[in-house]
Coordinates of C-alpha atoms and ligand atoms in Angstrom, one line a residue:
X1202 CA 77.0 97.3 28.9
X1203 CA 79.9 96.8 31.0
X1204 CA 81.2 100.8 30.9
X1205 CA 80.4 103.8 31.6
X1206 CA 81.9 107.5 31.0
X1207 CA 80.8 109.6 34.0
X1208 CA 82.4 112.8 33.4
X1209 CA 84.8 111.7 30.9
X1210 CA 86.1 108.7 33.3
X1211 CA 85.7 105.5 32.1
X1212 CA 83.9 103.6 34.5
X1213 CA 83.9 99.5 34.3
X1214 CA 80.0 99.1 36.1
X1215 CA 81.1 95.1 36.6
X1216 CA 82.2 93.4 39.7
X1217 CA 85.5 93.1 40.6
X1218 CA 85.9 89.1 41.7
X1219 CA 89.2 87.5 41.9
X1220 CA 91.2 89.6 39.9
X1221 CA 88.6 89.8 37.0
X1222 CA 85.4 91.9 35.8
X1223 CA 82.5 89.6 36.1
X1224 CA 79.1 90.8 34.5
X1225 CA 75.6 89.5 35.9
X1226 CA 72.4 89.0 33.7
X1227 CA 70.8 91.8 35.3
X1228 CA 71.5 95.3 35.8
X1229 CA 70.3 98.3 38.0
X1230 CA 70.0 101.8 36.7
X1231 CA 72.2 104.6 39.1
X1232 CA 71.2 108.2 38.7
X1233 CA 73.1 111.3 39.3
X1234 CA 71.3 113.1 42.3
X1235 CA 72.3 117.0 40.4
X1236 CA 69.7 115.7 37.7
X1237 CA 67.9 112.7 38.3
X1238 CA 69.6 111.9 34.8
X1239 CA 71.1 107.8 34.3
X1240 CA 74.9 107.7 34.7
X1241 CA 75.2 104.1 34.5
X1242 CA 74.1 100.2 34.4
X1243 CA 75.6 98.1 37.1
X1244 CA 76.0 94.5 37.7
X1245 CA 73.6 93.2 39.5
X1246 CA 75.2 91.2 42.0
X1247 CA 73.0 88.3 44.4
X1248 CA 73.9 84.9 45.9
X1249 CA 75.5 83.5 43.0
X1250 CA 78.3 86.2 43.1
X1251 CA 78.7 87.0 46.5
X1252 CA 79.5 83.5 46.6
X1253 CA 81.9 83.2 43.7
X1254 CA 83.9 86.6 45.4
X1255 CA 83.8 85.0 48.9
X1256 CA 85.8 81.9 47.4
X1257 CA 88.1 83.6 45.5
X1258 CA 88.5 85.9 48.5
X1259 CA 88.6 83.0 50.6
X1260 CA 91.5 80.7 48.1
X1261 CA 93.4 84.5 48.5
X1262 CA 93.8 84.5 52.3
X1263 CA 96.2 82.0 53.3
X1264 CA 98.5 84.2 51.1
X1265 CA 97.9 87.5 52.4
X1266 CA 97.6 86.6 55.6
X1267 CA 101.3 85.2 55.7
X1268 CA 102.3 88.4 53.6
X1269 CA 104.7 90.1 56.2
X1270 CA 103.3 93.3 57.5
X1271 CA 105.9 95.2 56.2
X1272 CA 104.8 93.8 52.4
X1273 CA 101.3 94.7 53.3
X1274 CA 102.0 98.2 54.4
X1275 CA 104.1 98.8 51.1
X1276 CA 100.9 97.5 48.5
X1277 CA 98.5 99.8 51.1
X1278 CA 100.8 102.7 50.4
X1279 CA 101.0 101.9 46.4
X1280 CA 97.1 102.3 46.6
X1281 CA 97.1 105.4 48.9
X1282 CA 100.0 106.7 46.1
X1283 CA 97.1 105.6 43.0
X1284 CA 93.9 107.3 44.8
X1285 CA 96.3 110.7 45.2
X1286 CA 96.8 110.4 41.7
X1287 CA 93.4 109.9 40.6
X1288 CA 91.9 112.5 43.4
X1289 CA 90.5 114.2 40.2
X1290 CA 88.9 111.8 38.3
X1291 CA 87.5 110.3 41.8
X1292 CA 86.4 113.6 42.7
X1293 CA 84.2 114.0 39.4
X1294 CA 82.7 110.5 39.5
X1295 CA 81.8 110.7 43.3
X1296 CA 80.2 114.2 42.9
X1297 CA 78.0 112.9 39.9
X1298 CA 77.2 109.3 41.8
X1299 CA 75.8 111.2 45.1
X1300 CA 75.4 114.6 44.3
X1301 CA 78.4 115.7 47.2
X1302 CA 80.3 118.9 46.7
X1303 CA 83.4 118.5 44.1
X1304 CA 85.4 120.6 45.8
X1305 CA 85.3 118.7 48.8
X1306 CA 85.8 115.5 47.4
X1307 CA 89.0 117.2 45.9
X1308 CA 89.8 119.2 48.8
X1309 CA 89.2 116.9 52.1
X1310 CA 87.5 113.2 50.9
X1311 CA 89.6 112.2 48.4
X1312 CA 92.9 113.1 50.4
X1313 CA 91.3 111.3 53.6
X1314 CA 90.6 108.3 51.6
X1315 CA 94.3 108.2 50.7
X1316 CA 95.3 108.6 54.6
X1317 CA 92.9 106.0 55.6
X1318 CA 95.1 103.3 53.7
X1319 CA 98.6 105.2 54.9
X1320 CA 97.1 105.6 58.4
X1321 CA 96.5 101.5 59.0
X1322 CA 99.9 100.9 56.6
X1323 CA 101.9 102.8 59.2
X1324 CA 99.7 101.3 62.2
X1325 CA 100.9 97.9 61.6
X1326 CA 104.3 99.4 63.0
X1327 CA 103.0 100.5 65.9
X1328 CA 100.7 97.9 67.3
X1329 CA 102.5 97.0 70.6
X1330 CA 101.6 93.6 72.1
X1331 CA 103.3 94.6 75.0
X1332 CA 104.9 91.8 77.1
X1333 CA 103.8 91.3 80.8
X1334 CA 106.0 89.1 83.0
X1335 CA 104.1 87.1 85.5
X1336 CA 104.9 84.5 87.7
X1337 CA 108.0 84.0 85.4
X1338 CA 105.5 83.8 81.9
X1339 CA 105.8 85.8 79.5
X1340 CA 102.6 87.0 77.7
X1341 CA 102.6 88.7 74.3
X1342 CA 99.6 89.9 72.4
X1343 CA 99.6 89.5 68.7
X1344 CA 96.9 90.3 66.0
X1345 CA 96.0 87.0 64.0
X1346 CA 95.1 87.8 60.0
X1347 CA 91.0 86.5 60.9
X1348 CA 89.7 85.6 57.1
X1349 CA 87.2 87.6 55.0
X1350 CA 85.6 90.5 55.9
X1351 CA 82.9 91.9 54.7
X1352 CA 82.2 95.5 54.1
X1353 CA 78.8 97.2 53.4
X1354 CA 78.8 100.5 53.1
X1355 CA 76.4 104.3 52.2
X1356 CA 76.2 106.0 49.7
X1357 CA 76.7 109.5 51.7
X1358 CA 80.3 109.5 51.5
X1359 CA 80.7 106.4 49.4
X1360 CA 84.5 106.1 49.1
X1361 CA 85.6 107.2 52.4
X1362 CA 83.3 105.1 54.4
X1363 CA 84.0 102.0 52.8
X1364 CA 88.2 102.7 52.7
X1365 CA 87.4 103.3 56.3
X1366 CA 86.9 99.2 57.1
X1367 CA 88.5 98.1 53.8
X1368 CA 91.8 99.7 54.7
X1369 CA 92.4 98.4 58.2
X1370 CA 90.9 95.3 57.2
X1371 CA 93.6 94.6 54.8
X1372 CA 95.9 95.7 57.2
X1373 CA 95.4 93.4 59.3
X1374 CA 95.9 90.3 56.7
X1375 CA 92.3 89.9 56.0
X1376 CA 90.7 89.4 52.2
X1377 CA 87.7 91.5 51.6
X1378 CA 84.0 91.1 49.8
X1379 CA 82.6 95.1 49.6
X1380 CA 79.2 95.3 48.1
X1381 CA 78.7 99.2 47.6
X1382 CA 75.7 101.1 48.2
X1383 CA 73.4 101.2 45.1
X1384 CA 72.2 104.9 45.1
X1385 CA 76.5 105.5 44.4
X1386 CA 78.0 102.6 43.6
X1387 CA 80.8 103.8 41.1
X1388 CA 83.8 104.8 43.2
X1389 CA 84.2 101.7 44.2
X1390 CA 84.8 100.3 40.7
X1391 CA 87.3 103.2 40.2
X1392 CA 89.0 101.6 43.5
X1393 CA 89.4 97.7 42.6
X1394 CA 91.2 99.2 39.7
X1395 CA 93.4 101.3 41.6
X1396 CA 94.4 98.2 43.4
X1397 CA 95.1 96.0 40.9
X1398 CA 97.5 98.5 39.4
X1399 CA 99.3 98.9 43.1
X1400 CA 100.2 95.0 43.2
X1401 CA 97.5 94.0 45.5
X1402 CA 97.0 90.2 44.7
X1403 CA 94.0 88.9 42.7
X1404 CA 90.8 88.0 44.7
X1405 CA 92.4 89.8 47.9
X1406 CA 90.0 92.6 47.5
X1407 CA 86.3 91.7 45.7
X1408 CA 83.5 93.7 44.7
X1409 CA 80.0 92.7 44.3
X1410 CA 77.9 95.3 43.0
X1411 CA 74.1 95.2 43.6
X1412 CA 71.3 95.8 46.0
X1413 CA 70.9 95.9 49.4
X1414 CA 68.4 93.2 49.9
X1415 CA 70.2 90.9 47.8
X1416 CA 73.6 90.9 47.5
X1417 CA 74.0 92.6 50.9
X1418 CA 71.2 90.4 52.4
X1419 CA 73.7 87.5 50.4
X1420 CA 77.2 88.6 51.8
X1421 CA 76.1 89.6 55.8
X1422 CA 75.1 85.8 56.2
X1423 CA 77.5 83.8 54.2
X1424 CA 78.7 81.5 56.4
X1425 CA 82.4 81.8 55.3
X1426 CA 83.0 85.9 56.0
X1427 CA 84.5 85.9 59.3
X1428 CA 83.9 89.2 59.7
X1429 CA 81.4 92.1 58.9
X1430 CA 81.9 95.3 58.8
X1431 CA 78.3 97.3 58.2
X1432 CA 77.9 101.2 57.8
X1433 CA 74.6 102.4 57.4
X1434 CA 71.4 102.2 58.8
X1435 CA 70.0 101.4 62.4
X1436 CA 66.9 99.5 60.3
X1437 CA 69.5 97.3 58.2
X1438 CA 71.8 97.0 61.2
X1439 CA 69.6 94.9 62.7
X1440 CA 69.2 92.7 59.6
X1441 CA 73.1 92.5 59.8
X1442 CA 73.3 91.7 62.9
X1443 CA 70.9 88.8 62.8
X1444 CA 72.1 87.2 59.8
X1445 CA 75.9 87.2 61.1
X1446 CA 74.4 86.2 64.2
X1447 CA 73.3 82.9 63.0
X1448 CA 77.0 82.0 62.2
X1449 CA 78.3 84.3 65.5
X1450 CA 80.4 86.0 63.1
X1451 CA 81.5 89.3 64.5
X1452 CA 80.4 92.1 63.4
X1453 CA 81.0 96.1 63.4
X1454 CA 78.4 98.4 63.3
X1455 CA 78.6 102.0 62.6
X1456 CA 74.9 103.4 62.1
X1457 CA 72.7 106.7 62.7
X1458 CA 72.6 109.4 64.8
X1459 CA 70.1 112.0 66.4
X1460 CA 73.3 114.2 67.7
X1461 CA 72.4 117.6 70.0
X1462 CA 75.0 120.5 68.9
X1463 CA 74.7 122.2 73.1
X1464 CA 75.4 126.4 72.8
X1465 CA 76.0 127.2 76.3
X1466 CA 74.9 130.8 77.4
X1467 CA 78.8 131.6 78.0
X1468 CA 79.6 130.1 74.4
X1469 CA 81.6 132.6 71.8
X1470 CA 78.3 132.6 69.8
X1471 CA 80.1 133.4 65.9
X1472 CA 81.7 129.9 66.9
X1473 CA 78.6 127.9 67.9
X1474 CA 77.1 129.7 64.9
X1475 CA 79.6 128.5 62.3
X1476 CA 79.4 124.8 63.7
X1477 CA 75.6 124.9 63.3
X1478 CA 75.2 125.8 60.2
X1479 CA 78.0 123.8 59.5
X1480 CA 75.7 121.4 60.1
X1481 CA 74.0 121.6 57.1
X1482 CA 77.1 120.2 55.2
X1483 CA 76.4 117.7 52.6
X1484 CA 73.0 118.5 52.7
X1485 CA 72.5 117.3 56.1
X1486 CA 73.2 113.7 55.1
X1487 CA 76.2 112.9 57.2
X1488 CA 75.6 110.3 60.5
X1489 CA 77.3 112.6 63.1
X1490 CA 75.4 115.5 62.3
X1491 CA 74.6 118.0 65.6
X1492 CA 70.6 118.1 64.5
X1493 CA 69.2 119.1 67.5
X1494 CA 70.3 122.6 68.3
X1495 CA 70.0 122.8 72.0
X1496 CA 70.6 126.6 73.0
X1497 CA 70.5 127.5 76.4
X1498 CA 67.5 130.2 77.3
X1499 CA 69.7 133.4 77.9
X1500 CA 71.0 133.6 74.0
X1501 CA 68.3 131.7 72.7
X1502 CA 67.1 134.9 70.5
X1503 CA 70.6 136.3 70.1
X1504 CA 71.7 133.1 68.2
X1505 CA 68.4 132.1 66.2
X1506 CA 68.7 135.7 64.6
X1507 CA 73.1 134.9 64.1
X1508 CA 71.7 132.0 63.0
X1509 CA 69.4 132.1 60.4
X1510 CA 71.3 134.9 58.8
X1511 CA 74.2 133.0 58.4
X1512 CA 72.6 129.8 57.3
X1513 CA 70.3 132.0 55.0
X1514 CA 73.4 133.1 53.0
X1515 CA 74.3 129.6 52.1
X1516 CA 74.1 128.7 48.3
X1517 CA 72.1 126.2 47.2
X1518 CA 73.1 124.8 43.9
X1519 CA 75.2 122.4 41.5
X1520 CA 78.1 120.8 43.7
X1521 CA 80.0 120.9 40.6
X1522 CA 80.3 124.9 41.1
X1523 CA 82.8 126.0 43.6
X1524 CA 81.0 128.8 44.9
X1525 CA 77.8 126.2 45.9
X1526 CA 77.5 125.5 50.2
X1527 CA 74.9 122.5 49.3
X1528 CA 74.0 120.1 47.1
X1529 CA 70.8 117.8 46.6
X1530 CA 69.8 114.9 48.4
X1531 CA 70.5 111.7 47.1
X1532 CA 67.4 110.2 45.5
X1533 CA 63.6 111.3 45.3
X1534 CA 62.7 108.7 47.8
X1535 CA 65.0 109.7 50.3
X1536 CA 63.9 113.6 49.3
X1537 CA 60.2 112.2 50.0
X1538 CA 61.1 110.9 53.5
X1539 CA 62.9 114.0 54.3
X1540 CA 60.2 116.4 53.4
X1541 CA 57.7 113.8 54.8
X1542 CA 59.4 114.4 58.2
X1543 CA 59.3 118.4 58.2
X1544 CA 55.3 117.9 56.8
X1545 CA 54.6 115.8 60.2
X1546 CA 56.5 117.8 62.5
X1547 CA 55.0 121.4 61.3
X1548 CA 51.4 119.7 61.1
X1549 CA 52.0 118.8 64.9
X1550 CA 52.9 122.6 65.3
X1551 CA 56.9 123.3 64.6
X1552 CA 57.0 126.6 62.9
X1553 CA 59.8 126.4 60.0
X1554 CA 62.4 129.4 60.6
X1555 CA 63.7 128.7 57.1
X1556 CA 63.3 126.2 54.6
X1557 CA 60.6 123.6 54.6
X1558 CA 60.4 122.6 51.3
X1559 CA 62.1 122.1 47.9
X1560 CA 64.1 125.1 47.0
X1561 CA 61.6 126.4 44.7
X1562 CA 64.3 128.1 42.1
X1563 CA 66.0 124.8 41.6
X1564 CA 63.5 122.3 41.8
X1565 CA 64.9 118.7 41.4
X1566 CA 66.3 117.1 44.9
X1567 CA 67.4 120.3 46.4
X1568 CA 65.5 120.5 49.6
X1569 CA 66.5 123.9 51.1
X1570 CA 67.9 123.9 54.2
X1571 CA 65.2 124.2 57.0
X1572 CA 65.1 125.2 60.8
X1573 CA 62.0 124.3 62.6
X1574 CA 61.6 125.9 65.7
X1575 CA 58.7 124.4 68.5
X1576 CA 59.0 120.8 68.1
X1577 CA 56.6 118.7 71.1
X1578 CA 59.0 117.4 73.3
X1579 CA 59.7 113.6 72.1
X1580 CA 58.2 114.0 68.8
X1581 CA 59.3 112.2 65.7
X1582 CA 61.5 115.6 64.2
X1583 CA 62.9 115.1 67.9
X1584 CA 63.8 111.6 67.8
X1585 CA 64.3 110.0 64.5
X1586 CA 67.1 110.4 61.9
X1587 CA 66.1 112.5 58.8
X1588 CA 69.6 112.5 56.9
X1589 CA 68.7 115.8 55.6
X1590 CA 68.9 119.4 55.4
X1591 CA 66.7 119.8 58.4
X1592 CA 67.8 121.3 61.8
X1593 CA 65.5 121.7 64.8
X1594 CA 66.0 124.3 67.7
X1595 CA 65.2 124.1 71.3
X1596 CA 66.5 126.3 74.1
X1597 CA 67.4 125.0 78.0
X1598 CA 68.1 127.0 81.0
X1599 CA 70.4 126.0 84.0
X1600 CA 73.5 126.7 85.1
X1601 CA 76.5 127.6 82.9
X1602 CA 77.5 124.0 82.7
X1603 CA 80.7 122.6 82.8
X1604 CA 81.9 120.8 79.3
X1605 CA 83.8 117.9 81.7
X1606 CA 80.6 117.5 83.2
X1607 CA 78.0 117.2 80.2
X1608 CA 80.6 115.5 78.6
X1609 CA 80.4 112.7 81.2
X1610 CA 77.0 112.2 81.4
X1611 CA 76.3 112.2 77.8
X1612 CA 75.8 108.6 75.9
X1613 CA 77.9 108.9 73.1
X1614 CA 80.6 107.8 71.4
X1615 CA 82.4 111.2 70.9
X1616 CA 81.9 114.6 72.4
X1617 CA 83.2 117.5 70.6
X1618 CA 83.7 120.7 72.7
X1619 CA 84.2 123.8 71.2
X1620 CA 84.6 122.2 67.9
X1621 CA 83.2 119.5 65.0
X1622 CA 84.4 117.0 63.5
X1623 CA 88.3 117.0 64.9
X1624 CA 89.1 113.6 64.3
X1625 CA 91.9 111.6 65.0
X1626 CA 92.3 108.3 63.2
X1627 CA 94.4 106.7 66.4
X1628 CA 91.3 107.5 68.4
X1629 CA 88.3 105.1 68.6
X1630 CA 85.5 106.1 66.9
X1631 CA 82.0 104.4 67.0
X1632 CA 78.5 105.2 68.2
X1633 CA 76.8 104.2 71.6
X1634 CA 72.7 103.1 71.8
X1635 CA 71.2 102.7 68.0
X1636 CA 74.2 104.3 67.0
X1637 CA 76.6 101.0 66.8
X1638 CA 77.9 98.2 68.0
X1639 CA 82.0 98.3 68.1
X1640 CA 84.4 100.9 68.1
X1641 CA 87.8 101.6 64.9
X1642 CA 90.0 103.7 64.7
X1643 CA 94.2 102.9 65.4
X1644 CA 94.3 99.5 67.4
X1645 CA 90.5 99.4 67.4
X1646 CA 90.4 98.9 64.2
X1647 CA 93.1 95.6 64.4
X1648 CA 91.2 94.3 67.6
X1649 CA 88.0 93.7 65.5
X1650 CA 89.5 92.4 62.1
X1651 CA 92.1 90.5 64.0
X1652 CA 91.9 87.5 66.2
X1653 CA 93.5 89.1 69.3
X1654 CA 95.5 86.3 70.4
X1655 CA 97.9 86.1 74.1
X1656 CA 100.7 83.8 74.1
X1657 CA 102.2 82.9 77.5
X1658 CA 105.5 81.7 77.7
X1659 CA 107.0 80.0 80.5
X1660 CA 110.0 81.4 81.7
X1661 CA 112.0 78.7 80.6
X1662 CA 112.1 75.0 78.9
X1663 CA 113.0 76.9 75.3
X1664 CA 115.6 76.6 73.4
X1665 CA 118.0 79.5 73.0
X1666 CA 116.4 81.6 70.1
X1667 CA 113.5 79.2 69.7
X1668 CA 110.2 81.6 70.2
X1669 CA 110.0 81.8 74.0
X1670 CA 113.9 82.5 73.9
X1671 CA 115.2 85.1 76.8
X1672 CA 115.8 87.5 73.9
X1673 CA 112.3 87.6 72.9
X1674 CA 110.7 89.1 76.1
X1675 CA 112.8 91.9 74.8
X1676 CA 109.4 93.4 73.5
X1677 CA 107.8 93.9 76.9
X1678 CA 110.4 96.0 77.2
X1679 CA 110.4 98.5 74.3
X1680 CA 106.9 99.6 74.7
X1681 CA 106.1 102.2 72.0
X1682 CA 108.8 100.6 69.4
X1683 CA 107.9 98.4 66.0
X1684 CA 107.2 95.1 67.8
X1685 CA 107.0 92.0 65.6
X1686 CA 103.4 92.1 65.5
X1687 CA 101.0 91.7 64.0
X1688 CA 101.4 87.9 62.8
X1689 CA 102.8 87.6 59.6
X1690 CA 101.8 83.7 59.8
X1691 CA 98.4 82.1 58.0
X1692 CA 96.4 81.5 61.2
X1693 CA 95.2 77.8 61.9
X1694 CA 92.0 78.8 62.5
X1695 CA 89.7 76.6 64.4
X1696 CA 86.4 76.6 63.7
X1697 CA 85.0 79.7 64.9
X1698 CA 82.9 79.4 68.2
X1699 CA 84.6 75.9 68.9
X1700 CA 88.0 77.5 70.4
X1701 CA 85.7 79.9 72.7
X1702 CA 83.4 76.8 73.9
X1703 CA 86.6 74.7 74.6
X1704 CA 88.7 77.7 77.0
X1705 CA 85.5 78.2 78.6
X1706 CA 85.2 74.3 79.5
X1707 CA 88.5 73.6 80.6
X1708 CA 90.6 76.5 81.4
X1709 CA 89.8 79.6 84.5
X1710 CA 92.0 82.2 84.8
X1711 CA 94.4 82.1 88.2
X1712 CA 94.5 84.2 90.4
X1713 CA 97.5 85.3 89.4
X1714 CA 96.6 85.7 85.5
X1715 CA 98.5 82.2 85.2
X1716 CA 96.3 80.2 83.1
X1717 CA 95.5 76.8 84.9
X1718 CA 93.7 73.7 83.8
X1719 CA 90.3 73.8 85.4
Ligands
NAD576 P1 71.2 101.5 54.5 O1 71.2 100.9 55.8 O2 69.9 101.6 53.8 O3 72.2 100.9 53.5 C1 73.6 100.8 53.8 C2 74.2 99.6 53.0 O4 73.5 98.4 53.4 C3 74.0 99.7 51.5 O5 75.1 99.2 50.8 C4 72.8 98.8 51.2 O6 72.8 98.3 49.9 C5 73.0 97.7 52.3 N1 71.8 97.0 52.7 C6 70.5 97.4 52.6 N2 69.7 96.5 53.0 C7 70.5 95.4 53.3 C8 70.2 94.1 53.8 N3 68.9 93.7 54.1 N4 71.2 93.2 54.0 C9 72.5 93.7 53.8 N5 72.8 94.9 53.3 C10 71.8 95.7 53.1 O7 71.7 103.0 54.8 P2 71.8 104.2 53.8 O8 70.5 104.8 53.5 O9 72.6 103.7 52.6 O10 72.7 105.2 54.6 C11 72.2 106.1 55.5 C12 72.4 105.6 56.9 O11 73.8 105.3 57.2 C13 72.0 106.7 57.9 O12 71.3 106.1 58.9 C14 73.3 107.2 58.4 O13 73.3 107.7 59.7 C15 74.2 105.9 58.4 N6 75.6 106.2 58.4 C16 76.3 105.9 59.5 C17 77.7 106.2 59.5 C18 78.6 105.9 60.7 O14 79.8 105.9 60.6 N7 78.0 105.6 61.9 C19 78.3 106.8 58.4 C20 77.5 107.1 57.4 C21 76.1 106.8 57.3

């Protein structure tokens, strides 16, 4: 107990706690979604060790939080530089552990989980604090280190999501606790080892293996994480949210979706087509999906015939093979609640345009991809997640709309327009509604794991070169350029809540934006 070999890759199934492997007396079994066969026993994880990695992440802090940002950027890039080498063996262990295609885990995930440590490395450089003179102060904004974060994470793109907060998190001078999804927990095994080998200091990043109503349930309301970071579901969002809420610790929330994919009658139709089956990508179970085909009335028939040709020609198989378009669904409950979904919605009258139903030839957790056409107006297919393979079609009509204009009146977080999933890591990402709470991405991402802290300096009453010098407002001055920022210095952190009570008591902004005693 202890290891596993998932497809010849040695896999250490303990957490990752200061430095050290650290079994538990119980275990839970993972199963590889391509067979339903074991892969591994992991450590399971509850109070006891989310406790023991939140102190050793907690003794870790003071030192990587006074770690200049330049030294932090250079151990992010040594991990980036060990997850390039080890896209492969990654790529073969993810694949097995959620059932996602291997050739994009080698092709796109892998390399994006690489970027996503370069991208906040590089970042630090180019946080500017600005520098506003008023009234003769000076003010510079600066991004405190803020203790140690939390990060729970799904299983639908395992790595990448949880790099995706661990990365910027580190960044910013913060230790980290990540308790991996339990349906594909291996990866991140793979990754504290990767970081131990790149020079990151022991107990700076932890990982607690185990289940999501324990060690999850453990880590989201320990009262020394200062931050959370939660991907998942809008069900355990809310359970996140109210633990961390008892301690007002801050927390990020990226969660579900219900997204519309809009074909507008004056749409290039072979591109709306390509994006919507597109859609279907890792079987369906990817939170910014476009589910809801929305097709305006005029090419309504034109692109259900496009489509359902196109999407019938997708191969259904063993994301091992290269030629396969879509893999299984993670687990045979999940496959239950899918298919429980498309039972409901056709018994309350959707007619299924393909799919419906396990692909007969493979069996297993391959649910074939299905379009249901016919859907009641604010029925459940309509409104609630499925995280499957399962589209629904609808047609509109009005007037050949203008993108600006749906664009502005639709509640989102991002609106792509004549394309899917165009990302750019400097822009903010996060969902609006049920969707999340927060917004990463660039300086996002720093203004959520950092204590965003102004400094005004008067204009004078320094000593030359002291830190309110004449040659510091320099920076106001270069926007755009390296600035000294973020802090290098360990924070003295108040207690949390106390600093916020105390400005609000005694302090109103002037009128000016000079701070005055109230
Ligand atoms: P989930 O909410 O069931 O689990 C997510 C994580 O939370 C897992 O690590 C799980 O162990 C943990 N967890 C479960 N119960 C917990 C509790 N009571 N306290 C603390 N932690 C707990 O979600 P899932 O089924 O793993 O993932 C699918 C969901 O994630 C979908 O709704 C999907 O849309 C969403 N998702 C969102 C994004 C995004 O960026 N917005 C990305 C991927 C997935």
């Amino acid at each position: 107990m202890g290891e596993a070999s998932v497809a010849g890759v040695a896999v250490d199934t303990r957490h990752w706690i200061g430095g050290r492997r650290v079994a538990s007396p119980g275990t839970f079994t993972d199963l590889s979604p391509i067979d339903e066969q074991p892969l591994a026993e992991v450590a399971r994880g509850g109070e006891a060790e989310v406790a023991q990695a939140v102190q050793a992440a907690g003794e870790a802090f003071p030192g990587w939080a006074a770690t200049a940002p330049a030294g932090r950027a250079a151990v992010l890039h040594a991990i980036a530089d060990g997850i390039e080498r080890r896209i492969e063996d990654l790529s073969q262990v993810e694949t097995r552990d959620n059932g996602s295609l291997l050739r994009s885990h080698r092709r796109s995930v892998m390399p994006r989980v690489a970027q996503n440590f370069r991208f906040f490395a590089d970042w630090l450089g180019e946080l500017d604090g600005g520098g506003l003179e008023i009234s003769g102060h000076r003010e510079q904004v600066s991004w405190a280190p803020a203790g140690v974060t939390a990060v729970i994470t799904p299983w639908n793109a395992p790595l990448m999501l949880a790099t995706w907060r661990i990365a910027p998190a580190l960044a910013a001078g913060n230790t980290v606790v990540a308790k991996p999804p339990e349906w594909a927990p291996l990866s991140a095994s793979l990754l504290a080892g990767i970081t131990r080998d790149a020079g990151l200091p022991d107990g700076v990043f932890n990982v607690v293996q185990g289940l999501g109503r324990e060690a999850g349930a453990a880590l989201a309301a320990h009262p020394d994480v200062a931050r959370v970071a939660f991907t998942g579901s809008a069900a355990t969002g809310r359970l996140i949210a109210a633990a961390a809420g008892a301690q007002l610790t801050p927390v990020s929330l990226e969660l579900g979706g219900k997204s519309p994919l809009l074909v507008f009658a004056d749409a290039d139709l072979d591109l709306a087509v390509g994006h919507a089956a597109g859609q279907y990508d890792n079987a369906g179970q990817v939170c910014l999906a476009g589910t809801r085909l929305l097709v305006e009335e005029p090419v309504g028939g034109d692109f259900t015939a496009r489509f359902t040709e196109r999407a019938a020609a997708l191969r259904q198989g063993d994301p091992r093979e290269e030629a396969t378009d879509i893999g299984p669904n993670i687990t045979r409950e999940h496959l239950a609640r899918v298919d429980g979904f498309v039972r409901r919605a056709v018994a309350a009258g959707a007619r299924p345009l393909l799919g419906g139903a396990v692909n007969p030839a493979l069996g297993g957790l391959y649910y074939q991809p299905t379009l249901l056409a016919g859907a009641e107006p604010g029925s459940e297919i309509l409104t609630e997640e499925v995280f499957g393979p399962v589209l629904t079609i609808q047609t509109f009509t009005g007037d050949t709309g203008r993108a600006e204009r749906v664009s502005a009146r639709l509640r989102a977080g991002t609106v792509w327009v004549n394309c899917f999933f165009v990302r750019d890591l400097r822009a903010p990402f996060g969902g609006a509604g049920l969707s999340g709470i927060g917004r990463e991405g660039g300086t996002w991402s720093f203004d959520f794991y950092a204590d965003v802290k102004n400094t005004v300096y008067a204009g004078q009453g320094w000593r030359a070169g002291g830190a309110g010098s004449n040659a510091a407002p320099a920076v106001s001055r270069r926007r755009g350029r390296p600035p000294p920022v973020p802090d290098g210095a360990p924070p003295a952190r108040p207690e949390r809540g106390a600093s916020r009570r105390a400005s609000g008591a005694t302090h109103h902004e002037g009128g000016k934006g000079v701070e005055q005693r109230g």
